[in-house]
Tab-separated table of C-alpha atoms in Angstrom:
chain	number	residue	atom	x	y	z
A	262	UNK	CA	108.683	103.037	111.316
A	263	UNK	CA	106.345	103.221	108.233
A	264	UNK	CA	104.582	99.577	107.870
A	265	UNK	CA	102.316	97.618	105.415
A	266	UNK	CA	98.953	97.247	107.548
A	267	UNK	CA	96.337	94.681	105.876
A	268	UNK	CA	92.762	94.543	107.045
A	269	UNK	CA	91.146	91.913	108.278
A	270	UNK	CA	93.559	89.810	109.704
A	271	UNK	CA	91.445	86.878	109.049
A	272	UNK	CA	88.563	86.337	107.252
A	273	UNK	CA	85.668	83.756	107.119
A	274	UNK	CA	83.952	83.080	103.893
A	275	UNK	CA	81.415	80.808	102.328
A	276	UNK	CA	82.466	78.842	98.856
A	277	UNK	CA	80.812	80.977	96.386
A	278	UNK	CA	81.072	84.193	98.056
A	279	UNK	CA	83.093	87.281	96.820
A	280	UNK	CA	85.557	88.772	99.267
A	281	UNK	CA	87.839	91.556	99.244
A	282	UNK	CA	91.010	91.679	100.828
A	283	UNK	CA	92.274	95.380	101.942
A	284	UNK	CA	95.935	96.652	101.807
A	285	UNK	CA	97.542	99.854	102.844
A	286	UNK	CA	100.962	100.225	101.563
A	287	UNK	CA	103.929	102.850	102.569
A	288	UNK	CA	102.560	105.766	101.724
A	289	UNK	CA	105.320	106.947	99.059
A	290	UNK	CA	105.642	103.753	98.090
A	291	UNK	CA	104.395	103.389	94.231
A	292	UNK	CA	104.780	100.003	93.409
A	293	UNK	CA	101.899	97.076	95.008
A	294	UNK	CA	102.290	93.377	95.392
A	295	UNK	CA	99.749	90.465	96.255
A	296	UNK	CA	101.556	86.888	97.567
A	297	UNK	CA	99.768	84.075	99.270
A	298	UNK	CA	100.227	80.890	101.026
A	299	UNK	CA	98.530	77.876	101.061
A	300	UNK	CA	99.278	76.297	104.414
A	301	UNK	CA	102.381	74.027	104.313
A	302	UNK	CA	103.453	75.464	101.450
A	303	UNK	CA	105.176	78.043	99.741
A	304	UNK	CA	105.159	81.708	99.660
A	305	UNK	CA	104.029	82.172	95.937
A	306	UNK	CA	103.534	85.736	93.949
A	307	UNK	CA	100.145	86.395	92.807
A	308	UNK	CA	100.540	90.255	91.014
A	309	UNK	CA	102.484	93.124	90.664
A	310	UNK	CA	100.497	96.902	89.977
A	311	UNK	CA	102.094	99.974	89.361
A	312	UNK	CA	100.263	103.082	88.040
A	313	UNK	CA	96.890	101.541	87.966
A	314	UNK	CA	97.963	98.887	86.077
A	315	UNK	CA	98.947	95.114	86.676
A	316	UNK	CA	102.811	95.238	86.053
A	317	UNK	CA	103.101	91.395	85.924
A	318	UNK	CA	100.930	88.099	87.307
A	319	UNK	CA	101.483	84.649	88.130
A	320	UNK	CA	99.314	81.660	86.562
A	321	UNK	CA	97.247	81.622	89.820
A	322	UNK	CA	96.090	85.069	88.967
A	323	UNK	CA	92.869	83.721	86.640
A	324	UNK	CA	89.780	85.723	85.985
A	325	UNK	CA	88.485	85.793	89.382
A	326	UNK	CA	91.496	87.679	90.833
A	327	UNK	CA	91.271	91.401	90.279
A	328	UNK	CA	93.329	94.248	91.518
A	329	UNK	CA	92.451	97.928	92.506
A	330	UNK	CA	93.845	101.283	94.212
A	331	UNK	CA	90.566	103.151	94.756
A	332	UNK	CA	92.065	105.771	96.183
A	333	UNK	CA	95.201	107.299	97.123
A	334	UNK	CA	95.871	104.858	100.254
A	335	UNK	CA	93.957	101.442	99.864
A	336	UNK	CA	95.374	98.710	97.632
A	337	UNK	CA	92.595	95.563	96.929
A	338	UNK	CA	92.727	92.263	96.043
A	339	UNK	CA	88.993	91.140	95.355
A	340	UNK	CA	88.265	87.221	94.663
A	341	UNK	CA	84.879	86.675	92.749
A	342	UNK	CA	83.940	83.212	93.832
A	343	UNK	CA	85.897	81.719	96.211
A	344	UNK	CA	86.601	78.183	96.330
A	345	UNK	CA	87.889	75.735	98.982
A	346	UNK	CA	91.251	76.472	97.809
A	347	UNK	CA	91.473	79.504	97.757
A	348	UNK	CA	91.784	79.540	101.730
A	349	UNK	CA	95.190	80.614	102.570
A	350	UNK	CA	97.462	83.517	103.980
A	351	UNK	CA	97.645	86.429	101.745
A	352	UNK	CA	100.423	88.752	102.009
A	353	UNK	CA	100.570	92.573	100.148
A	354	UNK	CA	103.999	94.262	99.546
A	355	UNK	CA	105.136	97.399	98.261
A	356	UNK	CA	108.384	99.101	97.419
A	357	UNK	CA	108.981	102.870	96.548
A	358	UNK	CA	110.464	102.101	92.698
A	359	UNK	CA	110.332	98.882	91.013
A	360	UNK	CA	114.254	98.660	90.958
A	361	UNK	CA	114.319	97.967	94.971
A	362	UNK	CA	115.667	95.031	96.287
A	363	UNK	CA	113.695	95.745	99.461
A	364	UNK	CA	109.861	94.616	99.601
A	365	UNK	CA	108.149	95.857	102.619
A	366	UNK	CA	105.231	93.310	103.824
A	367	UNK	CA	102.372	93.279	105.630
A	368	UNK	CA	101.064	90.717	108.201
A	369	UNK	CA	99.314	88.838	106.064
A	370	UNK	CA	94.984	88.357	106.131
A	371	UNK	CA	93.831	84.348	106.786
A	372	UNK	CA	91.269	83.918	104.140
A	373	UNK	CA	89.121	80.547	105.516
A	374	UNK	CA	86.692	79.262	102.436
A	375	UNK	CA	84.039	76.867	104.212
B	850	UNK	CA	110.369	77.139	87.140
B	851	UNK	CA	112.560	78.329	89.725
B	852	UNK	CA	112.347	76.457	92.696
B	853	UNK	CA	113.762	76.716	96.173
B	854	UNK	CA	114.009	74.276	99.329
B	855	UNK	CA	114.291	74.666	103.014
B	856	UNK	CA	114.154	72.321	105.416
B	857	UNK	CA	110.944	72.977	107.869
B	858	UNK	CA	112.302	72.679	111.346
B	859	UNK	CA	115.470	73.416	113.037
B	860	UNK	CA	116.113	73.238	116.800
B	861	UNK	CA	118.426	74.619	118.901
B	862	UNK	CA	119.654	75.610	122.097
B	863	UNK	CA	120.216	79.068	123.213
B	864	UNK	CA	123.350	80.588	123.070
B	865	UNK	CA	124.623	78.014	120.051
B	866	UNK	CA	124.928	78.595	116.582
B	867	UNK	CA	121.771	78.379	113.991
B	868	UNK	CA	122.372	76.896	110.288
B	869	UNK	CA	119.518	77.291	108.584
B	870	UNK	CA	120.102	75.612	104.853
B	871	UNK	CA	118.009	76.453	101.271
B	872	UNK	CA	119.286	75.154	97.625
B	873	UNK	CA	117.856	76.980	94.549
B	874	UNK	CA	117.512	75.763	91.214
B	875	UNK	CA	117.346	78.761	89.051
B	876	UNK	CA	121.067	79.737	87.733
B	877	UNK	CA	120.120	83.195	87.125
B	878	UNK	CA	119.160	83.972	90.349
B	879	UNK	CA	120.637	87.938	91.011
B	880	UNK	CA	119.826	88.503	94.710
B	881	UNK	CA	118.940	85.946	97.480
B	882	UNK	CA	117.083	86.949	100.667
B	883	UNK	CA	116.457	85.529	103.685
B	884	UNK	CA	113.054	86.759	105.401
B	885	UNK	CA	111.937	86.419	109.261
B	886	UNK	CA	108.253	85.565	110.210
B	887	UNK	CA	107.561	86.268	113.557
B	888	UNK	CA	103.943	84.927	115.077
B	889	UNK	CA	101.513	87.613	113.493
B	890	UNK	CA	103.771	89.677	111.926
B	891	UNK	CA	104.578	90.266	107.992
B	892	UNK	CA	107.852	88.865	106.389
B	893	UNK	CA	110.621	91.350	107.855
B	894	UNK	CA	113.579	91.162	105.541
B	895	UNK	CA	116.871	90.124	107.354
B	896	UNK	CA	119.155	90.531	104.890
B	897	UNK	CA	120.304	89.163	101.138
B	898	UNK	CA	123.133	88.430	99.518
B	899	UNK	CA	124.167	89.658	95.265
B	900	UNK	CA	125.127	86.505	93.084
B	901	UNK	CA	128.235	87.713	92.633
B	902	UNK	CA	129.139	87.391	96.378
B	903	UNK	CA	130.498	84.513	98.333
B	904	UNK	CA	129.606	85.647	102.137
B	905	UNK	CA	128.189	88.483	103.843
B	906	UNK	CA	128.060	89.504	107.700
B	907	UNK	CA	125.528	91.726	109.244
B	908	UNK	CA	125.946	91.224	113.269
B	909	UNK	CA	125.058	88.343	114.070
B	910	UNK	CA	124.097	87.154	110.490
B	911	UNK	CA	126.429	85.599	108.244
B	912	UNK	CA	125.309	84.471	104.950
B	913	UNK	CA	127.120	82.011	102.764
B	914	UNK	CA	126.494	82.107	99.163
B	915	UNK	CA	127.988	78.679	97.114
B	916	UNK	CA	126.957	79.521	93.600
B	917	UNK	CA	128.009	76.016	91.830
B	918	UNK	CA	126.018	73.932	94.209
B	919	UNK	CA	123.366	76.690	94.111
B	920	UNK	CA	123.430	76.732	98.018
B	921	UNK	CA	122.448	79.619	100.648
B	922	UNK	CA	122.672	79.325	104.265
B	923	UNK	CA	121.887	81.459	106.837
B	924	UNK	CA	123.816	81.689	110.258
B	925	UNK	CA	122.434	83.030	113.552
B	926	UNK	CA	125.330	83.216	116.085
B	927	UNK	CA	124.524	83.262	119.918
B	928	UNK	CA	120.510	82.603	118.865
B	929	UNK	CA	118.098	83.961	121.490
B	930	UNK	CA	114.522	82.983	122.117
B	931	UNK	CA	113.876	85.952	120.332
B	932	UNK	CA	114.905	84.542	116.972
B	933	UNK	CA	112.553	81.946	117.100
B	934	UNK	CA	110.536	82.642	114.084
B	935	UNK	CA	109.957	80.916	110.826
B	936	UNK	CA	112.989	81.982	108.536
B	937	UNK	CA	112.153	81.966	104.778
B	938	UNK	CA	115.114	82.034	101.634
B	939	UNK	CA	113.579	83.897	98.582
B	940	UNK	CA	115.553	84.145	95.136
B	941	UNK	CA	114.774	87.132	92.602
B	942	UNK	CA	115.993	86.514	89.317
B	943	UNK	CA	115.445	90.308	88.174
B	944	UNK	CA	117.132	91.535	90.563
B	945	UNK	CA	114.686	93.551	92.814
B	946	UNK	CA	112.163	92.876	95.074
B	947	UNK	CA	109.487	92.561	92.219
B	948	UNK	CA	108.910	89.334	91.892
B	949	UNK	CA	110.348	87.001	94.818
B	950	UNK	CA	110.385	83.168	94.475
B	951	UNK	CA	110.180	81.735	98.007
B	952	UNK	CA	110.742	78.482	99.799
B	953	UNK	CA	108.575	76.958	102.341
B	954	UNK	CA	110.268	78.337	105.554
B	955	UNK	CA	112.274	76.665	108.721
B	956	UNK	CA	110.786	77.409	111.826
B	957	UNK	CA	113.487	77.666	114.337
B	958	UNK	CA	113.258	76.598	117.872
B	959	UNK	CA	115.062	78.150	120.494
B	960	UNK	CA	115.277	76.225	123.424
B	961	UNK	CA	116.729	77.055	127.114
């Protein structure tokens, strides 16, 4: 059964320090989504991309957020500076059309900022 | 905002009947989901319910959908310890799987 895989599964960063989240989503799949979770709380939307382009983002989604598809597989979330709270789970998505009531999620990558 | 609320733990034995309970806020809510987390796994979708519905059964799901009081439950007949996960409601007011607004999850306990 096709699956959203994210890489790493958890990650270890120092305040200050960019990271880069990977995401490889259904492969005919055309639309991308970032959520995260701050433990103990809720499951909140970050972004939506579709043809190389941000489709829609949440407040959280400031300047240091950024999205990519460098190539025909890989979907990114990159984080310029991280701060302390910025440590939670992050979670990328995808569906085939934008009209699906079906997201398809990965496992989620455990972003630690120390 | 929209705004949705679970309760965060639910225990039961095996072989009974799991409620698990989540109120929205948002009126214009089009589709409701319930989501399963297992330990180390993504959010596998279970199952969701249109608006314009009152129940639907899938096995040994059965969702109940009351609109006025803005109420969704999710029932787990004959739960096994292999439903123990954490179950999360979600509420899409477009309609599709775009832009989800989730609660904070039950985890269920299934105990022999």
């Amino acid at each position: 059964e096709p699956e959203v895989t994210q890489t790493p599964s958890h990650q270890v960063t120092q305040m200050g320090q960019e990271v880069i989240l990977r995401c490889v989503p259904i492969s005919n799949h055309l639309y991308f989504y970032w959520y995260r979770q701050i433990l103990g709380q809720k499951v909140e939307f970050l972004v939506s991309f579709y043809n190389n382009e941000i489709s829609e983002k949440s407040e959280i989604f400031d300047d240091q957020f950024s999205v990519e598809r460098p190539d025909g597989s890989n979907f990114t979330l990159k984080i310029r500076s991280t701060k302390l709270e910025d440590s939670a789970m992050y979670f990328c998505a995808s569906t085939m059309l934008g009209g699906d009531t079906e997201a398809f999620f990965g496992q989620g990558t455990r972003l630690t900022v120390v | 905002g929209e705004d949705v609320e679970q309760s965060l733990f639910l225990s039961v034995r095996e072989g009974d009947s799991s409620v698990i309970n989540c109120t929205y806020t948002d009126s214009s809510s089009t589709y409701l989901y319930w989501y399963k987390q297992e330990p180390g796994a993504g959010l596998q979708l279970l199952t969701y319910i249109f608006s314009n519905m009152d129940m639907k059964q899938d096995q040994r799901l059965t969702v109940l959908l009351n609109k006025k009081d803005k109420h969704l439950s999710l029932r787990i007949a004959d739960t096994q310890t292999g439903d123990s996960a954490i179950y999360f409601c979600a509420e899409s007011r477009t309609g599709t799987a775009s832009k989800l607004t989730f609660g904070t999850g039950t985890r269920l306990q299934v105990t022999l």
